PDB file of C-alpha atoms in Angstrom:
ATOM      1  CA  THR A  39     -50.414 -25.279  50.231  1.00 55.00           C
ATOM      2  CA  GLN A  40     -53.695 -25.990  51.990  1.00 60.00           C
ATOM      3  CA  LEU A  41     -53.809 -29.364  53.684  1.00 84.00           C
ATOM      4  CA  LEU A  42     -56.714 -31.289  55.178  1.00 91.00           C
ATOM      5  CA  GLU A  43     -56.011 -33.970  57.759  1.00 93.00           C
ATOM      6  CA  GLN A  44     -58.647 -36.620  58.325  1.00 95.00           C
ATOM      7  CA  SER A  45     -58.853 -38.922  61.313  1.00 95.00           C
ATOM      8  CA  PRO A  46     -59.084 -41.730  61.840  1.00 96.00           C
ATOM      9  CA  GLN A  47     -57.706 -43.172  58.605  1.00 95.00           C
ATOM     10  CA  PHE A  48     -59.389 -46.530  59.199  1.00 96.00           C
ATOM     11  CA  LEU A  49     -62.397 -47.466  61.289  1.00 97.00           C
ATOM     12  CA  SER A  50     -63.989 -50.877  61.708  1.00 97.00           C
ATOM     13  CA  ILE A  51     -67.117 -51.044  63.842  1.00 96.00           C
ATOM     14  CA  GLN A  52     -70.159 -53.208  64.486  1.00 97.00           C
ATOM     15  CA  GLU A  53     -73.576 -52.417  63.111  1.00 97.00           C
ATOM     16  CA  GLY A  54     -75.481 -50.117  65.467  1.00 97.00           C
ATOM     17  CA  GLU A  55     -72.451 -48.266  66.843  1.00 97.00           C
ATOM     18  CA  ASN A  56     -71.930 -44.528  66.547  1.00 97.00           C
ATOM     19  CA  LEU A  57     -68.822 -42.916  65.071  1.00 97.00           C
ATOM     20  CA  THR A  58     -67.270 -39.535  64.352  1.00 97.00           C
ATOM     21  CA  VAL A  59     -64.817 -38.643  61.619  1.00 97.00           C
ATOM     22  CA  TYR A  60     -62.751 -35.478  61.831  1.00 96.00           C
ATOM     23  CA  CYS A  61     -61.347 -33.175  59.177  1.00 96.00           C
ATOM     24  CA  ASN A  62     -58.864 -30.510  60.264  1.00 94.00           C
ATOM     25  CA  SER A  63     -56.847 -27.795  58.583  1.00 92.00           C
ATOM     26  CA  SER A  64     -54.820 -24.728  59.444  1.00 88.00           C
ATOM     27  CA  SER A  65     -56.415 -22.936  56.500  1.00 88.00           C
ATOM     28  CA  VAL A  66     -59.787 -21.248  56.173  1.00 89.00           C
ATOM     29  CA  PHE A  67     -62.085 -22.561  53.463  1.00 88.00           C
ATOM     30  CA  SER A  68     -65.084 -20.934  51.821  1.00 87.00           C
ATOM     31  CA  SER A  69     -66.923 -24.245  52.006  1.00 88.00           C
ATOM     32  CA  LEU A  70     -66.427 -27.771  53.254  1.00 92.00           C
ATOM     33  CA  GLN A  71     -67.776 -30.751  51.406  1.00 94.00           C
ATOM     34  CA  TRP A  72     -68.102 -34.403  52.362  1.00 97.00           C
ATOM     35  CA  TYR A  73     -68.044 -37.175  49.800  1.00 97.00           C
ATOM     36  CA  ARG A  74     -68.508 -40.924  50.049  1.00 97.00           C
ATOM     37  CA  GLN A  75     -66.782 -43.292  47.679  1.00 97.00           C
ATOM     38  CA  GLU A  76     -67.661 -46.943  47.182  1.00 94.00           C
ATOM     39  CA  PRO A  77     -65.318 -49.488  45.577  1.00 90.00           C
ATOM     40  CA  GLY A  78     -65.088 -49.126  41.817  1.00 91.00           C
ATOM     41  CA  GLU A  79     -66.891 -45.801  41.763  1.00 94.00           C
ATOM     42  CA  GLY A  80     -66.108 -42.104  41.949  1.00 96.00           C
ATOM     43  CA  PRO A  81     -66.742 -39.977  45.054  1.00 97.00           C
ATOM     44  CA  VAL A  82     -70.339 -38.823  45.476  1.00 96.00           C
ATOM     45  CA  LEU A  83     -71.210 -35.604  47.259  1.00 95.00           C
ATOM     46  CA  LEU A  84     -73.047 -36.000  50.580  1.00 96.00           C
ATOM     47  CA  VAL A  85     -73.223 -32.420  51.818  1.00 94.00           C
ATOM     48  CA  THR A  86     -71.799 -28.916  51.522  1.00 93.00           C
ATOM     49  CA  VAL A  87     -71.461 -26.589  54.511  1.00 91.00           C
ATOM     50  CA  VAL A  88     -70.559 -22.954  54.026  1.00 90.00           C
ATOM     51  CA  THR A  89     -71.222 -21.072  57.264  1.00 89.00           C
ATOM     52  CA  GLY A  90     -69.001 -21.302  60.358  1.00 89.00           C
ATOM     53  CA  GLY A  91     -70.815 -23.299  63.039  1.00 91.00           C
ATOM     54  CA  GLU A  92     -73.282 -24.726  60.532  1.00 92.00           C
ATOM     55  CA  VAL A  93     -74.804 -28.120  61.279  1.00 95.00           C
ATOM     56  CA  LYS A  94     -76.538 -30.225  58.640  1.00 95.00           C
ATOM     57  CA  LYS A  95     -78.313 -33.516  59.086  1.00 95.00           C
ATOM     58  CA  LEU A  96     -78.830 -36.158  56.444  1.00 93.00           C
ATOM     59  CA  LYS A  97     -80.844 -38.982  58.020  1.00 95.00           C
ATOM     60  CA  ARG A  98     -78.363 -40.659  60.419  1.00 96.00           C
ATOM     61  CA  LEU A  99     -75.453 -38.447  59.329  1.00 96.00           C
ATOM     62  CA  THR A 100     -74.692 -35.137  61.050  1.00 97.00           C
ATOM     63  CA  PHE A 101     -72.163 -32.732  59.569  1.00 96.00           C
ATOM     64  CA  GLN A 102     -70.673 -29.759  61.366  1.00 94.00           C
ATOM     65  CA  PHE A 103     -68.486 -26.925  60.101  1.00 93.00           C
ATOM     66  CA  GLY A 104     -66.187 -25.354  62.688  1.00 90.00           C
ATOM     67  CA  ASP A 105     -66.781 -21.775  63.786  1.00 90.00           C
ATOM     68  CA  ALA A 106     -63.516 -20.659  62.174  1.00 90.00           C
ATOM     69  CA  ARG A 107     -64.251 -22.637  58.977  1.00 89.00           C
ATOM     70  CA  LYS A 108     -61.040 -24.629  59.332  1.00 90.00           C
ATOM     71  CA  ASP A 109     -62.431 -27.963  60.476  1.00 91.00           C
ATOM     72  CA  SER A 110     -65.421 -30.220  60.174  1.00 94.00           C
ATOM     73  CA  SER A 111     -66.829 -33.419  61.592  1.00 95.00           C
ATOM     74  CA  LEU A 112     -69.105 -36.164  60.370  1.00 97.00           C
ATOM     75  CA  HIS A 113     -71.075 -38.141  62.941  1.00 97.00           C
ATOM     76  CA  ILE A 114     -72.948 -41.306  62.022  1.00 97.00           C
ATOM     77  CA  THR A 115     -75.567 -42.650  64.405  1.00 97.00           C
ATOM     78  CA  ALA A 116     -76.392 -46.348  64.494  1.00 97.00           C
ATOM     79  CA  ALA A 117     -74.090 -47.272  61.622  1.00 97.00           C
ATOM     80  CA  GLN A 118     -75.273 -49.823  59.095  1.00 97.00           C
ATOM     81  CA  PRO A 119     -73.328 -52.053  56.689  1.00 96.00           C
ATOM     82  CA  GLY A 120     -74.521 -49.820  53.859  1.00 95.00           C
ATOM     83  CA  ASP A 121     -72.463 -46.976  55.369  1.00 96.00           C
ATOM     84  CA  THR A 122     -69.270 -48.840  54.495  1.00 96.00           C
ATOM     85  CA  GLY A 123     -67.020 -46.842  52.220  1.00 96.00           C
ATOM     86  CA  LEU A 124     -64.346 -44.170  51.958  1.00 97.00           C
ATOM     87  CA  TYR A 125     -65.367 -40.812  53.386  1.00 97.00           C
ATOM     88  CA  LEU A 126     -63.552 -37.772  51.998  1.00 97.00           C
ATOM     89  CA  CYS A 127     -63.694 -34.212  53.185  1.00 96.00           C
ATOM     90  CA  ALA A 128     -62.805 -31.428  50.766  1.00 94.00           C
ATOM     91  CA  GLY A 129     -62.156 -27.763  51.404  1.00 91.00           C
ATOM     92  CA  GLY A 130     -63.400 -25.342  48.794  1.00 88.00           C
ATOM     93  CA  ALA A 131     -61.597 -22.247  47.542  1.00 84.00           C
ATOM     94  CA  GLY A 132     -63.241 -20.808  44.481  1.00 80.00           C
ATOM     95  CA  ASN A 133     -64.043 -23.714  42.218  1.00 82.00           C
ATOM     96  CA  MET A 134     -61.115 -25.822  43.406  1.00 86.00           C
ATOM     97  CA  LEU A 135     -61.223 -28.462  46.104  1.00 90.00           C
ATOM     98  CA  THR A 136     -58.484 -29.724  48.395  1.00 91.00           C
ATOM     99  CA  PHE A 137     -59.222 -33.275  49.503  1.00 93.00           C
ATOM    100  CA  GLY A 138     -58.325 -34.916  52.771  1.00 94.00           C
ATOM    101  CA  GLY A 139     -56.707 -38.328  52.841  1.00 93.00           C
ATOM    102  CA  GLY A 140     -59.975 -40.069  53.592  1.00 95.00           C
ATOM    103  CA  THR A 141     -61.422 -42.290  56.309  1.00 96.00           C
ATOM    104  CA  ARG A 142     -62.049 -45.872  55.318  1.00 96.00           C
ATOM    105  CA  LEU A 143     -65.094 -47.123  57.251  1.00 97.00           C
ATOM    106  CA  MET A 144     -66.187 -50.714  57.538  1.00 97.00           C
ATOM    107  CA  VAL A 145     -69.419 -51.558  59.314  1.00 97.00           C
ATOM    108  CA  LYS A 146     -69.761 -55.232  60.159  1.00 97.00           C
ATOM    109  CA  PRO A 147     -73.202 -56.826  60.415  1.00 95.00           C
TER     110      PRO A 147
ATOM    111  CA  ASP B 260     -78.465 -36.451  32.770  1.00 64.00           C
ATOM    112  CA  ALA B 261     -75.931 -39.203  32.119  1.00 82.00           C
ATOM    113  CA  GLY B 262     -73.369 -37.817  34.540  1.00 94.00           C
ATOM    114  CA  VAL B 263     -69.646 -37.650  33.855  1.00 97.00           C
ATOM    115  CA  ILE B 264     -68.572 -40.361  31.428  1.00 97.00           C
ATOM    116  CA  GLN B 265     -65.089 -41.831  31.363  1.00 98.00           C
ATOM    117  CA  SER B 266     -63.512 -44.384  29.088  1.00 97.00           C
ATOM    118  CA  PRO B 267     -62.051 -46.893  29.220  1.00 97.00           C
ATOM    119  CA  ARG B 268     -63.036 -48.175  32.667  1.00 97.00           C
ATOM    120  CA  HIS B 269     -59.989 -50.400  32.812  1.00 97.00           C
ATOM    121  CA  GLU B 270     -56.709 -50.183  30.949  1.00 97.00           C
ATOM    122  CA  VAL B 271     -53.802 -52.588  31.165  1.00 98.00           C
ATOM    123  CA  THR B 272     -50.706 -51.683  29.221  1.00 97.00           C
ATOM    124  CA  GLU B 273     -47.005 -52.326  29.144  1.00 97.00           C
ATOM    125  CA  MET B 274     -44.340 -49.918  30.256  1.00 97.00           C
ATOM    126  CA  GLY B 275     -43.401 -47.493  27.499  1.00 97.00           C
ATOM    127  CA  GLN B 276     -46.759 -47.561  25.760  1.00 97.00           C
ATOM    128  CA  GLU B 277     -48.938 -44.503  25.221  1.00 97.00           C
ATOM    129  CA  VAL B 278     -52.169 -44.338  27.213  1.00 98.00           C
ATOM    130  CA  THR B 279     -55.112 -42.033  26.504  1.00 98.00           C
ATOM    131  CA  LEU B 280     -57.934 -41.560  28.974  1.00 98.00           C
ATOM    132  CA  ARG B 281     -61.162 -39.876  27.919  1.00 98.00           C
ATOM    133  CA  CYS B 282     -63.796 -37.819  29.696  1.00 98.00           C
ATOM    134  CA  LYS B 283     -67.153 -36.295  28.821  1.00 98.00           C
ATOM    135  CA  PRO B 284     -68.284 -33.789  31.477  1.00 97.00           C
ATOM    136  CA  ILE B 285     -71.853 -33.010  32.432  1.00 96.00           C
ATOM    137  CA  SER B 286     -73.453 -30.769  29.852  1.00 95.00           C
ATOM    138  CA  GLY B 287     -73.384 -27.129  30.922  1.00 93.00           C
ATOM    139  CA  HIS B 288     -70.522 -27.526  33.380  1.00 94.00           C
ATOM    140  CA  ASP B 289     -67.683 -25.114  32.660  1.00 94.00           C
ATOM    141  CA  TYR B 290     -65.014 -26.623  34.919  1.00 96.00           C
ATOM    142  CA  LEU B 291     -63.324 -29.971  34.345  1.00 97.00           C
ATOM    143  CA  PHE B 292     -60.822 -31.617  36.684  1.00 97.00           C
ATOM    144  CA  TRP B 293     -58.487 -34.600  36.313  1.00 98.00           C
ATOM    145  CA  TYR B 294     -57.501 -36.446  39.506  1.00 97.00           C
ATOM    146  CA  ARG B 295     -55.356 -39.458  40.296  1.00 97.00           C
ATOM    147  CA  GLN B 296     -56.095 -41.724  43.272  1.00 96.00           C
ATOM    148  CA  THR B 297     -53.731 -44.178  44.921  1.00 95.00           C
ATOM    149  CA  MET B 298     -53.723 -45.804  48.329  1.00 90.00           C
ATOM    150  CA  MET B 299     -50.480 -44.070  49.243  1.00 90.00           C
ATOM    151  CA  ARG B 300     -51.235 -40.539  48.088  1.00 90.00           C
ATOM    152  CA  GLY B 301     -55.032 -40.372  48.115  1.00 91.00           C
ATOM    153  CA  LEU B 302     -56.854 -38.161  45.630  1.00 94.00           C
ATOM    154  CA  GLU B 303     -54.515 -35.739  43.852  1.00 93.00           C
ATOM    155  CA  LEU B 304     -55.523 -32.960  41.476  1.00 94.00           C
ATOM    156  CA  LEU B 305     -53.552 -33.175  38.256  1.00 96.00           C
ATOM    157  CA  ILE B 306     -54.996 -30.366  36.144  1.00 97.00           C
ATOM    158  CA  TYR B 307     -58.183 -28.400  35.701  1.00 96.00           C
ATOM    159  CA  PHE B 308     -59.830 -26.482  32.872  1.00 97.00           C
ATOM    160  CA  ASN B 309     -62.263 -23.578  32.808  1.00 96.00           C
ATOM    161  CA  ASN B 310     -64.176 -23.026  29.589  1.00 96.00           C
ATOM    162  CA  ASN B 311     -61.813 -25.476  27.849  1.00 96.00           C
ATOM    163  CA  VAL B 312     -58.712 -23.529  28.892  1.00 97.00           C
ATOM    164  CA  PRO B 313     -56.125 -25.170  31.202  1.00 96.00           C
ATOM    165  CA  ILE B 314     -55.922 -23.079  34.365  1.00 95.00           C
ATOM    166  CA  ASP B 315     -53.604 -24.979  36.684  1.00 93.00           C
ATOM    167  CA  ASP B 316     -51.442 -27.942  35.673  1.00 93.00           C
ATOM    168  CA  SER B 317     -49.077 -27.796  38.641  1.00 92.00           C
ATOM    169  CA  GLY B 318     -50.241 -31.236  39.746  1.00 92.00           C
ATOM    170  CA  MET B 319     -49.155 -32.948  36.543  1.00 94.00           C
ATOM    171  CA  PRO B 320     -46.311 -35.202  37.681  1.00 87.00           C
ATOM    172  CA  GLU B 321     -43.984 -34.722  34.734  1.00 84.00           C
ATOM    173  CA  ASP B 322     -43.734 -34.052  31.027  1.00 90.00           C
ATOM    174  CA  ARG B 323     -44.949 -37.532  30.240  1.00 95.00           C
ATOM    175  CA  PHE B 324     -48.437 -36.351  31.200  1.00 97.00           C
ATOM    176  CA  SER B 325     -50.494 -34.039  29.001  1.00 97.00           C
ATOM    177  CA  ALA B 326     -54.163 -33.039  28.934  1.00 98.00           C
ATOM    178  CA  LYS B 327     -56.363 -31.370  26.361  1.00 97.00           C
ATOM    179  CA  MET B 328     -59.902 -30.099  26.157  1.00 98.00           C
ATOM    180  CA  PRO B 329     -60.696 -29.396  22.506  1.00 97.00           C
ATOM    181  CA  ASN B 330     -64.346 -28.558  23.243  1.00 95.00           C
ATOM    182  CA  ALA B 331     -66.805 -28.270  26.109  1.00 95.00           C
ATOM    183  CA  SER B 332     -67.858 -31.897  25.922  1.00 96.00           C
ATOM    184  CA  PHE B 333     -64.570 -33.760  25.691  1.00 97.00           C
ATOM    185  CA  SER B 334     -61.199 -33.984  27.411  1.00 98.00           C
ATOM    186  CA  THR B 335     -58.249 -36.348  27.245  1.00 98.00           C
ATOM    187  CA  LEU B 336     -55.403 -37.197  29.576  1.00 98.00           C
ATOM    188  CA  LYS B 337     -52.420 -38.759  27.863  1.00 98.00           C
ATOM    189  CA  ILE B 338     -49.418 -40.520  29.350  1.00 97.00           C
ATOM    190  CA  GLN B 339     -46.490 -41.114  27.023  1.00 97.00           C
ATOM    191  CA  PRO B 340     -44.454 -43.161  27.764  1.00 96.00           C
ATOM    192  CA  SER B 341     -46.249 -44.903  30.611  1.00 96.00           C
ATOM    193  CA  GLU B 342     -44.402 -46.310  33.634  1.00 96.00           C
ATOM    194  CA  PRO B 343     -45.460 -48.791  36.334  1.00 97.00           C
ATOM    195  CA  ARG B 344     -45.622 -45.987  38.924  1.00 96.00           C
ATOM    196  CA  ASP B 345     -48.422 -44.408  36.866  1.00 97.00           C
ATOM    197  CA  SER B 346     -50.712 -47.266  37.898  1.00 97.00           C
ATOM    198  CA  ALA B 347     -53.674 -45.687  39.676  1.00 97.00           C
ATOM    199  CA  VAL B 348     -57.331 -44.816  39.266  1.00 98.00           C
ATOM    200  CA  TYR B 349     -57.801 -41.655  37.248  1.00 98.00           C
ATOM    201  CA  PHE B 350     -60.961 -39.609  37.787  1.00 98.00           C
ATOM    202  CA  CYS B 351     -62.516 -36.849  35.803  1.00 98.00           C
ATOM    203  CA  ALA B 352     -64.904 -34.442  37.536  1.00 97.00           C
ATOM    204  CA  SER B 353     -66.909 -31.441  36.453  1.00 96.00           C
ATOM    205  CA  THR B 354     -68.694 -28.552  38.086  1.00 94.00           C
ATOM    206  CA  SER B 355     -70.534 -25.375  37.257  1.00 91.00           C
ATOM    207  CA  SER B 356     -69.297 -21.951  38.250  1.00 87.00           C
ATOM    208  CA  GLY B 357     -72.845 -21.097  39.282  1.00 78.00           C
ATOM    209  CA  GLY B 358     -72.913 -23.552  42.188  1.00 75.00           C
ATOM    210  CA  LEU B 359     -71.096 -24.032  45.475  1.00 77.00           C
ATOM    211  CA  GLY B 360     -68.215 -25.856  43.827  1.00 83.00           C
ATOM    212  CA  GLU B 361     -69.690 -29.313  44.268  1.00 90.00           C
ATOM    213  CA  GLN B 362     -67.856 -31.651  41.925  1.00 94.00           C
ATOM    214  CA  PHE B 363     -69.444 -34.534  40.068  1.00 95.00           C
ATOM    215  CA  PHE B 364     -67.102 -37.426  39.465  1.00 97.00           C
ATOM    216  CA  GLY B 365     -66.992 -40.013  36.747  1.00 97.00           C
ATOM    217  CA  PRO B 366     -66.566 -43.720  37.550  1.00 96.00           C
ATOM    218  CA  GLY B 367     -62.823 -43.549  36.965  1.00 97.00           C
ATOM    219  CA  THR B 368     -60.329 -45.395  34.783  1.00 98.00           C
ATOM    220  CA  ARG B 369     -58.249 -48.034  36.535  1.00 98.00           C
ATOM    221  CA  LEU B 370     -54.843 -47.987  34.856  1.00 98.00           C
ATOM    222  CA  THR B 371     -52.337 -50.788  35.307  1.00 98.00           C
ATOM    223  CA  VAL B 372     -48.914 -50.409  33.735  1.00 98.00           C
ATOM    224  CA  LEU B 373     -46.929 -53.649  33.695  1.00 96.00           C
TER     225      LEU B 373
END
């Protein structure tokens, strides 16, 4: 069974701070996806990374896929209250995804 | 595109009752997934279909759970009889085999079994 461990599980920070969320596995994935989920809604895809070492930027969010395609990180610069939510990483194998446990982020104004 | 549609959005029922959750995937998507989300266990895959055929139901907790996909635009997840431990948010998601496996989720059904 492929498992994805996310850390930290909870993070509460002040507006303007930077943060990094980690997603680690002992398994190799063909792709790594990051989703954000807001209360009362389903997860929404933020980014997909497929190449080992790949870095993608989405405004203040930077995503990195590990060289061995077993881990990933999400870095948010100058966090804003609108970034509050549950961040989920998911490892892809074929058309199936294995989800991590999630990081619940709260950004206080 | 309307996205993935789920109904009902909220369901409150009593233990022992039958519950049916419904999902309409995005048109053209050939994969459909049912997930359950709880605080304790996170997002768990229950079952998924490809071209309306169930491929992997190993995540279905027990025989009380069943899922069908009679056509490409409709799927149901049924719990009979329901138990309080089934209380959770149930999500349906769909994807196309032509993409990178990105899944598009519905808004979920919040199920409460009393």
